[in-house]
Each structure stands twice: as structure tokens, then as C-alpha cells.
PDB file of C-alpha atoms in Angstrom:
ATOM      1  CA  MET A 406      96.878 151.046 112.123  1.00 54.00           C
ATOM      2  CA  THR A 407      94.228 148.796 113.664  1.00 74.00           C
ATOM      3  CA  ILE A 408      95.109 145.129 113.431  1.00 85.00           C
ATOM      4  CA  LYS A 409      92.698 142.654 114.997  1.00 81.00           C
ATOM      5  CA  SER A 410      95.196 139.850 115.600  1.00 91.00           C
ATOM      6  CA  TYR A 411      97.991 137.849 114.038  1.00 94.00           C
ATOM      7  CA  PRO A 412      98.367 135.845 111.863  1.00 96.00           C
ATOM      8  CA  PHE A 413      96.402 137.027 108.854  1.00 96.00           C
ATOM      9  CA  LEU A 414      96.723 137.090 105.091  1.00 97.00           C
ATOM     10  CA  LEU A 415      97.552 140.474 103.634  1.00 96.00           C
ATOM     11  CA  TRP A 416      95.968 141.204 100.266  1.00 95.00           C
ATOM     12  CA  LEU A 417      98.027 144.025  98.802  1.00 92.00           C
ATOM     13  CA  ASP A 418      98.634 144.962  95.162  1.00 86.00           C
ATOM     14  CA  GLN A 419      96.862 141.846  93.853  1.00 85.00           C
ATOM     15  CA  SER A 420      99.016 139.471  95.872  1.00 88.00           C
ATOM     16  CA  LEU A 421      98.677 137.615  99.163  1.00 93.00           C
ATOM     17  CA  ALA A 422     101.155 137.189 101.962  1.00 94.00           C
ATOM     18  CA  TYR A 423     101.021 135.368 105.285  1.00 96.00           C
ATOM     19  CA  VAL A 424     101.720 137.853 108.097  1.00 95.00           C
ATOM     20  CA  SER A 425     102.519 136.476 111.535  1.00 95.00           C
ATOM     21  CA  ASN A 426     103.684 139.592 113.402  1.00 94.00           C
ATOM     22  CA  GLU A 427     103.968 143.374 113.345  1.00 92.00           C
ATOM     23  CA  THR A 428     107.528 143.361 112.010  1.00 93.00           C
ATOM     24  CA  GLU A 429     106.491 141.385 108.930  1.00 93.00           C
ATOM     25  CA  LEU A 430     103.543 143.713 108.388  1.00 91.00           C
ATOM     26  CA  THR A 431     105.758 146.783 108.591  1.00 89.00           C
ATOM     27  CA  GLU A 432     108.203 145.297 106.075  1.00 90.00           C
ATOM     28  CA  MET A 433     105.436 144.321 103.639  1.00 88.00           C
ATOM     29  CA  CYS A 434     103.674 147.671 103.853  1.00 87.00           C
ATOM     30  CA  HIS A 435     106.774 149.839 103.672  1.00 83.00           C
ATOM     31  CA  TYR A 436     105.748 151.415 100.355  1.00 83.00           C
ATOM     32  CA  ALA A 437     101.978 151.074 100.778  1.00 84.00           C
ATOM     33  CA  GLY A 438      99.739 153.899 101.820  1.00 80.00           C
ATOM     34  CA  ALA A 439      97.923 153.693 105.138  1.00 73.00           C
ATOM     35  CA  ASP A 440      94.624 152.983 103.364  1.00 77.00           C
ATOM     36  CA  GLU A 441      96.031 150.195 101.157  1.00 89.00           C
ATOM     37  CA  GLY A 442      95.753 146.491 101.879  1.00 92.00           C
ATOM     38  CA  VAL A 443      93.143 144.136 103.254  1.00 95.00           C
ATOM     39  CA  CYS A 444      93.678 141.786 106.181  1.00 96.00           C
ATOM     40  CA  ILE A 445      92.024 138.396 105.719  1.00 97.00           C
ATOM     41  CA  TYR A 446      91.541 136.591 109.015  1.00 96.00           C
ATOM     42  CA  SER A 447      91.135 132.857 109.514  1.00 94.00           C
ATOM     43  CA  ASP A 448      87.538 133.374 110.666  1.00 94.00           C
ATOM     44  CA  GLY A 449      86.696 134.749 107.197  1.00 94.00           C
ATOM     45  CA  GLN A 450      86.656 138.446 108.083  1.00 95.00           C
ATOM     46  CA  TYR A 451      88.063 140.898 105.566  1.00 96.00           C
ATOM     47  CA  LEU A 452      89.169 144.185 107.140  1.00 94.00           C
ATOM     48  CA  THR A 453      91.179 147.111 105.875  1.00 92.00           C
ATOM     49  CA  ARG A 454      94.354 147.855 107.805  1.00 89.00           C
ATOM     50  CA  SER A 455      92.392 150.584 109.577  1.00 87.00           C
ATOM     51  CA  GLY A 456      89.713 148.093 110.686  1.00 89.00           C
ATOM     52  CA  GLN A 457      86.912 148.763 108.200  1.00 92.00           C
ATOM     53  CA  GLN A 458      85.027 145.675 107.033  1.00 94.00           C
ATOM     54  CA  VAL A 459      85.119 145.051 103.279  1.00 95.00           C
ATOM     55  CA  PRO A 460      83.393 142.452 101.084  1.00 96.00           C
ATOM     56  CA  ALA A 461      85.030 139.050 100.962  1.00 96.00           C
ATOM     57  CA  LEU A 462      86.630 137.699  97.829  1.00 95.00           C
ATOM     58  CA  SER A 463      84.748 135.010  95.982  1.00 95.00           C
ATOM     59  CA  ALA A 464      86.215 131.509  96.177  1.00 93.00           C
ATOM     60  CA  ASP A 465      87.398 131.891  92.570  1.00 93.00           C
ATOM     61  CA  GLU A 466      89.119 135.219  93.280  1.00 94.00           C
ATOM     62  CA  LEU A 467      90.788 133.879  96.413  1.00 95.00           C
ATOM     63  CA  THR A 468      91.906 130.752  94.564  1.00 93.00           C
ATOM     64  CA  ARG A 469      93.477 132.841  91.776  1.00 92.00           C
ATOM     65  CA  LEU A 470      95.375 134.962  94.300  1.00 94.00           C
ATOM     66  CA  VAL A 471      96.631 131.886  96.157  1.00 92.00           C
ATOM     67  CA  GLN A 472      97.703 130.271  92.872  1.00 90.00           C
ATOM     68  CA  GLN A 473      99.506 133.449  91.820  1.00 90.00           C
ATOM     69  CA  THR A 474     101.327 133.650  95.149  1.00 89.00           C
ATOM     70  CA  LEU A 475     102.345 130.010  95.017  1.00 88.00           C
ATOM     71  CA  VAL A 476     103.711 130.422  91.480  1.00 87.00           C
ATOM     72  CA  GLN A 477     105.697 133.499  92.563  1.00 85.00           C
ATOM     73  CA  GLU A 478     107.198 131.389  95.341  1.00 83.00           C
ATOM     74  CA  GLY A 479     108.257 128.685  92.886  1.00 82.00           C
ATOM     75  CA  GLN A 480     105.546 126.126  93.600  1.00 77.00           C
ATOM     76  CA  CYS A 481     104.345 123.931  90.770  1.00 73.00           C
ATOM     77  CA  CYS A 482     101.066 122.211  89.934  1.00 74.00           C
ATOM     78  CA  VAL A 483      98.993 125.106  91.249  1.00 76.00           C
ATOM     79  CA  SER A 484      96.410 124.570  88.525  1.00 74.00           C
ATOM     80  CA  LYS A 485      95.226 121.540  90.502  1.00 77.00           C
ATOM     81  CA  LEU A 486      94.085 123.864  93.292  1.00 81.00           C
ATOM     82  CA  ASN A 487      90.326 124.346  93.039  1.00 84.00           C
ATOM     83  CA  GLN A 488      87.977 126.548  95.072  1.00 86.00           C
ATOM     84  CA  CYS A 489      90.343 127.502  97.864  1.00 90.00           C
ATOM     85  CA  SER A 490      88.717 128.390 101.183  1.00 93.00           C
ATOM     86  CA  VAL A 491      90.191 130.938 103.594  1.00 95.00           C
ATOM     87  CA  LYS A 492      91.310 128.077 105.837  1.00 94.00           C
ATOM     88  CA  GLU A 493      93.067 126.344 102.938  1.00 92.00           C
ATOM     89  CA  ALA A 494      94.675 129.622 101.861  1.00 93.00           C
ATOM     90  CA  PHE A 495      96.104 130.042 105.363  1.00 94.00           C
ATOM     91  CA  GLU A 496      97.495 126.515 105.360  1.00 92.00           C
ATOM     92  CA  LEU A 497      99.047 126.790 101.906  1.00 90.00           C
ATOM     93  CA  LEU A 498     100.617 130.197 102.440  1.00 92.00           C
ATOM     94  CA  GLU A 499     101.898 129.379 105.917  1.00 91.00           C
ATOM     95  CA  ASP A 500     103.621 126.303 104.500  1.00 84.00           C
ATOM     96  CA  ILE A 501     105.656 128.330 101.972  1.00 82.00           C
ATOM     97  CA  ARG A 502     106.962 130.872 104.466  1.00 75.00           C
TER      98      ARG A 502
END
């Protein structure tokens, strides 16, 4: 597994998670195949877990994933979140850890 650096957002099975270290990554990917999951880095890079670059999500797609994750974590008023950037996604998901 080639990981550029920590932290990153892991996009796996249509959900996002904030990953700050290798232990968290191992726990989150326990049932995932080696080719599953995309690492989203704060600089806007989207890489597979093996290091291959993939196209970035649109702002709308990223916003929907962040909203979905926040709802799953019991946050309310997520509909007020509009056009989430990668930086904002990092901040929001780090705050709910």
C-alpha cells in the first residue's frame, strides 16, 4: 500500500472518513480489497491506495459525501452546507472525529 502522507480523507464505499494514521487506515480497510478506496489529500490530490492518480470529485459530489458522513455521525443542519471544498471537508470531518 502506497500512502503519500497522513492525514487524508478516505473515500470508500460511497462514504468519507478522516484518517490520521496507519492504524486507523488498517481498521477502516479491514474488509476492503487492496484496489478499493481513494485517498483525498489536503492539497487536492486524489490517489488510489496504491498511489495511482484518479479524477477529483466535483464540488457537488464532495459536498454530498461530506453531508452524508455528517448525517451518519449525528450532525444536523447539513443541508446548509454548500459547495464544500477539500479544505472545508478536512476541517468538518476532523472536527467530528
